[in-house]
XYZ file of C-alpha atoms in Angstrom:
310
model
C 37.513 -11.717 14.471
C 34.521 -13.139 16.328
C 32.915 -16.156 14.661
C 29.244 -16.745 15.609
C 27.974 -20.315 15.738
C 24.359 -21.460 16.156
C 25.256 -23.719 19.050
C 22.703 -24.271 21.816
C 24.249 -25.722 24.983
C 21.869 -27.728 27.116
C 24.142 -27.626 30.127
C 23.851 -24.137 31.620
C 25.477 -25.018 34.940
C 28.340 -22.572 34.511
C 26.141 -19.702 33.357
C 22.906 -19.314 35.338
C 19.797 -19.173 33.164
C 18.389 -15.709 33.801
C 17.146 -14.938 30.282
C 13.693 -13.337 30.126
C 11.829 -12.722 26.847
C 8.675 -10.608 27.131
C 6.946 -9.782 23.817
C 4.482 -6.905 23.607
C 1.180 -8.079 22.074
C 0.924 -6.721 18.545
C -2.133 -4.906 17.173
C -4.474 -7.621 15.904
C -5.783 -5.662 12.915
C -3.831 -3.194 10.757
C -5.014 -1.415 7.597
C -3.122 -2.018 4.395
C -0.489 0.691 3.997
C -0.111 1.180 7.758
C 2.723 0.235 10.118
C 3.272 -2.769 12.368
C 5.471 -2.298 15.439
C 6.993 -5.467 16.902
C 8.339 -4.845 20.414
C 10.083 -7.395 22.568
C 11.956 -7.017 25.861
C 14.999 -9.306 26.250
C 16.917 -9.168 29.537
C 19.207 -11.264 31.736
C 21.032 -10.829 35.033
C 24.600 -9.921 34.307
C 26.330 -12.576 36.435
C 28.739 -13.483 33.663
C 30.013 -11.592 30.596
C 27.330 -12.493 28.060
C 25.635 -10.896 25.050
C 22.050 -10.783 23.842
C 20.464 -11.141 20.444
C 16.873 -10.784 19.279
C 15.181 -12.258 16.213
C 11.783 -11.521 14.694
C 10.084 -14.193 12.604
C 6.782 -14.505 10.760
C 4.600 -17.486 10.000
C 2.550 -16.124 7.127
C -1.186 -16.650 7.071
C -0.838 -18.373 3.711
C 1.694 -20.915 5.048
C 0.771 -24.295 6.474
C 0.618 -24.662 10.246
C 3.594 -27.034 10.170
C 5.810 -24.654 8.210
C 8.582 -22.986 10.238
C 8.369 -19.206 10.601
C 10.490 -17.221 8.162
C 13.187 -14.847 9.315
C 12.281 -11.168 9.164
C 15.287 -9.629 10.902
C 17.860 -10.585 13.519
C 19.985 -8.265 15.641
C 23.095 -10.245 16.568
C 24.988 -10.300 19.871
C 27.506 -7.756 18.608
C 24.944 -5.565 16.835
C 25.144 -7.067 13.344
C 21.849 -7.063 11.420
C 20.725 -10.047 9.348
C 17.580 -9.904 7.252
C 15.447 -12.653 5.805
C 15.658 -13.397 2.058
C 12.641 -11.261 1.212
C 13.461 -8.330 3.497
C 16.957 -7.147 2.540
C 15.876 -4.365 0.151
C 13.048 -3.335 2.432
C 15.492 -2.875 5.305
C 18.007 -1.044 3.103
C 15.384 1.509 2.023
C 13.773 2.146 5.415
C 10.614 0.079 5.048
C 11.913 -2.132 7.831
C 13.707 -0.363 10.656
C 14.905 -0.850 14.221
C 13.562 1.658 16.739
C 15.732 2.664 19.716
C 14.656 1.383 23.117
C 15.803 1.213 26.737
C 16.111 -1.405 29.453
C 16.202 -4.351 27.059
C 13.360 -3.178 24.789
C 13.881 -3.982 21.119
C 11.410 -2.728 18.502
C 11.118 -3.457 14.812
C 8.801 -1.350 12.605
C 7.377 -2.636 9.329
C 6.077 0.223 7.189
C 3.401 0.247 4.471
C 2.309 -3.307 5.097
C 0.300 -5.383 2.634
C -2.198 -8.167 3.154
C -0.253 -10.450 0.822
C 3.131 -10.092 2.475
C 2.824 -9.085 6.117
C -0.085 -10.792 7.829
C 0.391 -13.845 9.995
C 1.770 -14.847 13.398
C 4.881 -13.032 14.646
C 7.440 -14.570 16.996
C 10.233 -12.940 19.002
C 13.270 -15.030 19.948
C 15.851 -13.903 22.494
C 19.220 -15.590 22.874
C 22.028 -15.263 25.399
C 25.560 -15.686 24.092
C 29.005 -16.162 25.514
C 32.299 -16.507 23.743
C 35.770 -17.796 24.424
C 38.794 -17.739 22.161
C 36.904 -15.795 19.503
C 34.011 -18.227 19.154
C 30.485 -17.219 20.232
C 28.029 -19.791 21.520
C 24.341 -19.488 22.201
C 23.828 -20.863 25.694
C 20.088 -20.379 26.044
C 17.176 -19.145 23.949
C 13.499 -18.420 24.487
C 10.609 -17.685 22.156
C 7.702 -15.339 22.691
C 4.505 -15.360 20.648
C 3.649 -11.786 19.683
C 0.238 -12.601 18.254
C -1.610 -12.910 14.986
C -1.773 -9.854 12.723
C -4.517 -9.409 10.143
C -3.914 -6.779 7.471
C -7.242 -5.470 6.192
C -7.240 -5.555 2.360
C -7.961 -2.226 0.690
C -10.372 -3.903 -1.696
C -12.839 -4.546 1.117
C -13.636 -0.850 1.515
C -12.512 0.793 -1.747
C -15.422 2.508 -3.469
C -15.355 4.662 -6.632
C -18.249 6.755 -7.921
C -18.568 9.072 -10.927
C -20.969 11.995 -11.323
C -21.669 14.618 -13.989
C -22.367 18.335 -13.768
C -25.040 17.869 -16.399
C -27.180 15.850 -13.975
C -28.010 13.378 -16.709
C -29.395 15.963 -19.175
C -27.966 16.823 -22.600
C -24.883 19.038 -22.727
C -24.949 22.107 -24.929
C -22.680 22.009 -27.945
C -19.429 23.871 -27.172
C -20.098 23.980 -23.414
C -17.814 22.787 -20.613
C -18.715 19.541 -18.890
C -17.414 18.566 -15.449
C -17.145 14.959 -14.308
C -16.189 14.149 -10.709
C -14.546 10.918 -9.533
C -14.955 10.316 -5.796
C -12.834 7.674 -4.058
C -13.563 6.346 -0.562
C -11.711 3.758 1.528
C -11.172 3.070 5.218
C -7.419 3.584 4.707
C -7.637 6.324 2.079
C -4.935 8.490 3.698
C -2.446 5.592 3.424
C -2.967 4.965 -0.284
C -1.414 6.341 -3.454
C -4.054 6.536 -6.183
C -3.719 6.365 -9.927
C -6.832 7.670 -11.695
C -7.921 7.099 -15.296
C -11.050 8.394 -17.024
C -12.431 6.153 -19.763
C -15.106 6.660 -22.379
C -17.136 3.648 -23.479
C -14.823 1.405 -21.520
C -11.878 1.621 -23.929
C -10.929 5.193 -24.834
C -8.534 6.826 -22.358
C -9.643 10.421 -21.870
C -7.229 11.492 -19.120
C -4.948 9.837 -16.574
C -3.104 10.905 -13.427
C -0.398 8.811 -11.808
C -0.098 8.069 -8.097
C 2.118 11.135 -7.537
C -0.482 13.499 -9.001
C 1.154 14.032 -12.385
C -1.124 14.052 -15.424
C 0.473 11.527 -17.741
C 1.745 12.764 -21.111
C 0.577 9.494 -22.631
C -2.972 10.533 -21.895
C -2.751 13.387 -24.436
C -1.801 10.951 -27.168
C -4.633 8.659 -26.151
C -7.047 11.599 -26.333
C -5.894 12.481 -29.829
C -6.155 8.866 -30.927
C -9.671 8.444 -29.561
C -10.927 11.770 -30.939
C -9.286 11.465 -34.334
C -6.421 13.481 -35.765
C -8.651 15.781 -37.789
C -9.499 17.976 -34.805
C -12.770 18.488 -32.947
C -13.692 17.050 -29.593
C -13.231 18.630 -26.186
C -10.209 20.152 -24.533
C -9.390 18.050 -21.487
C -8.249 18.906 -17.954
C -7.771 16.641 -14.944
C -7.075 17.828 -11.407
C -7.249 16.641 -7.818
C -9.727 18.895 -6.022
C -9.615 17.288 -2.568
C -8.854 14.071 -0.759
C -10.205 11.297 -2.932
C -11.728 13.712 -5.491
C -10.596 14.033 -9.114
C -12.318 16.392 -11.558
C -12.300 15.880 -15.312
C -13.134 18.973 -17.365
C -14.218 18.706 -21.004
C -14.147 22.138 -22.638
C -15.912 22.935 -25.902
C -17.647 19.573 -26.177
C -18.641 18.191 -29.556
C -20.962 15.400 -30.612
C -18.096 12.894 -30.571
C -17.696 13.461 -26.815
C -20.999 11.699 -26.145
C -20.659 8.325 -24.442
C -20.446 6.448 -21.148
C -17.717 7.831 -18.866
C -16.197 5.810 -16.028
C -13.405 6.433 -13.517
C -10.867 3.655 -12.893
C -8.770 3.804 -9.715
C -5.705 1.747 -8.882
C -4.616 1.907 -5.250
C -1.011 1.236 -4.245
C 1.135 1.205 -1.129
C 4.906 1.357 -0.830
C 7.330 3.971 -1.989
C 10.248 3.496 0.420
C 12.439 1.981 -2.287
C 10.665 3.389 -5.279
C 8.769 0.113 -5.507
C 5.007 0.248 -5.332
C 2.555 -2.564 -4.772
C -0.894 -2.325 -6.288
C -3.321 -3.595 -3.675
C -6.714 -2.887 -5.269
C -8.446 -1.684 -8.429
C -11.985 -0.438 -8.865
C -13.945 1.137 -11.731
C -17.031 3.258 -11.177
C -20.392 2.676 -12.752
C -20.554 4.605 -16.056
C -22.130 8.045 -16.378
C -23.962 8.756 -19.639
C -23.030 11.993 -21.421
C -25.037 13.232 -24.410
C -23.963 16.263 -26.383
C -26.884 17.860 -28.203
C -26.749 17.716 -32.001
C -26.904 20.855 -34.181
C -30.393 19.936 -35.397
C -31.658 20.040 -31.839
C -30.775 23.735 -31.707
C -32.151 24.605 -35.113
C -35.624 23.298 -34.390
C -35.860 23.710 -30.633
C -38.773 25.963 -29.596
C -39.418 26.973 -33.234
C -43.059 27.189 -34.437
C -43.507 26.533 -38.133
C -46.365 28.397 -39.869
C -47.660 27.370 -43.276
C -49.879 29.656 -45.399
C -51.789 28.456 -48.409
C -53.181 30.951 -50.949
C -55.788 29.536 -53.384
C -56.620 31.410 -56.557
């Protein structure tokens, strides 16, 4: 069994130093939810039976300048993979993966990146190994700066607006009202959105999770907010297009009047079933007024009074 030691020999007289580490500059700016590809070429002249390893490390933007970079992943001289403490599950579920390369090119892909966890300065380290009598020794190593990566937070561009089919006018009793929630973001295609419609800031009218399923809990919340004695509108929620969610209130009653707002929670992730919420935004409220019965009884009615004197 081969035992690997972290032994760096300063005397390379018996093995010529031909190790070359050439990192590919990384994209300086990446949207949250996107991918980062870390490519590094590690080669040597094969003048002696030796092996190569490559290690990717990250000095997070939140860390001090004197802090050592943390291990992301290392591909050992015999092909064994070692991950950093915070990356084991991510690697196991495909959010961190090695991409095949040729002629000494090694690539590591980080998927669905977040501003909190993945931005900073990346470093590639190549090592040349030899072994005798079952013990491997690192004889030379070189580091290559891959560059600083900034992950653009979703919150910088996330915008949520709500609009009503009634155009601000009163809604006829028993009619159907449509409310549209429109979501915009620079990285919209990379996000999973959870959408909740609220009335007066506290009553949940309808909710859809990030996978597009209307939550059963929303029906209970509707019943609780409308009262168990019946009345109130029938509710429907659907996704009508990218970033568009339509709430339908059918057969509206007076109790459906109020200020309606759309709350959006944006997440990235999903490789391991784990999701990371990266932003939340609530629209400005839209006022909805359902006309009272009295408004229909006396609307456009002329009252005539006749007085007969005898």
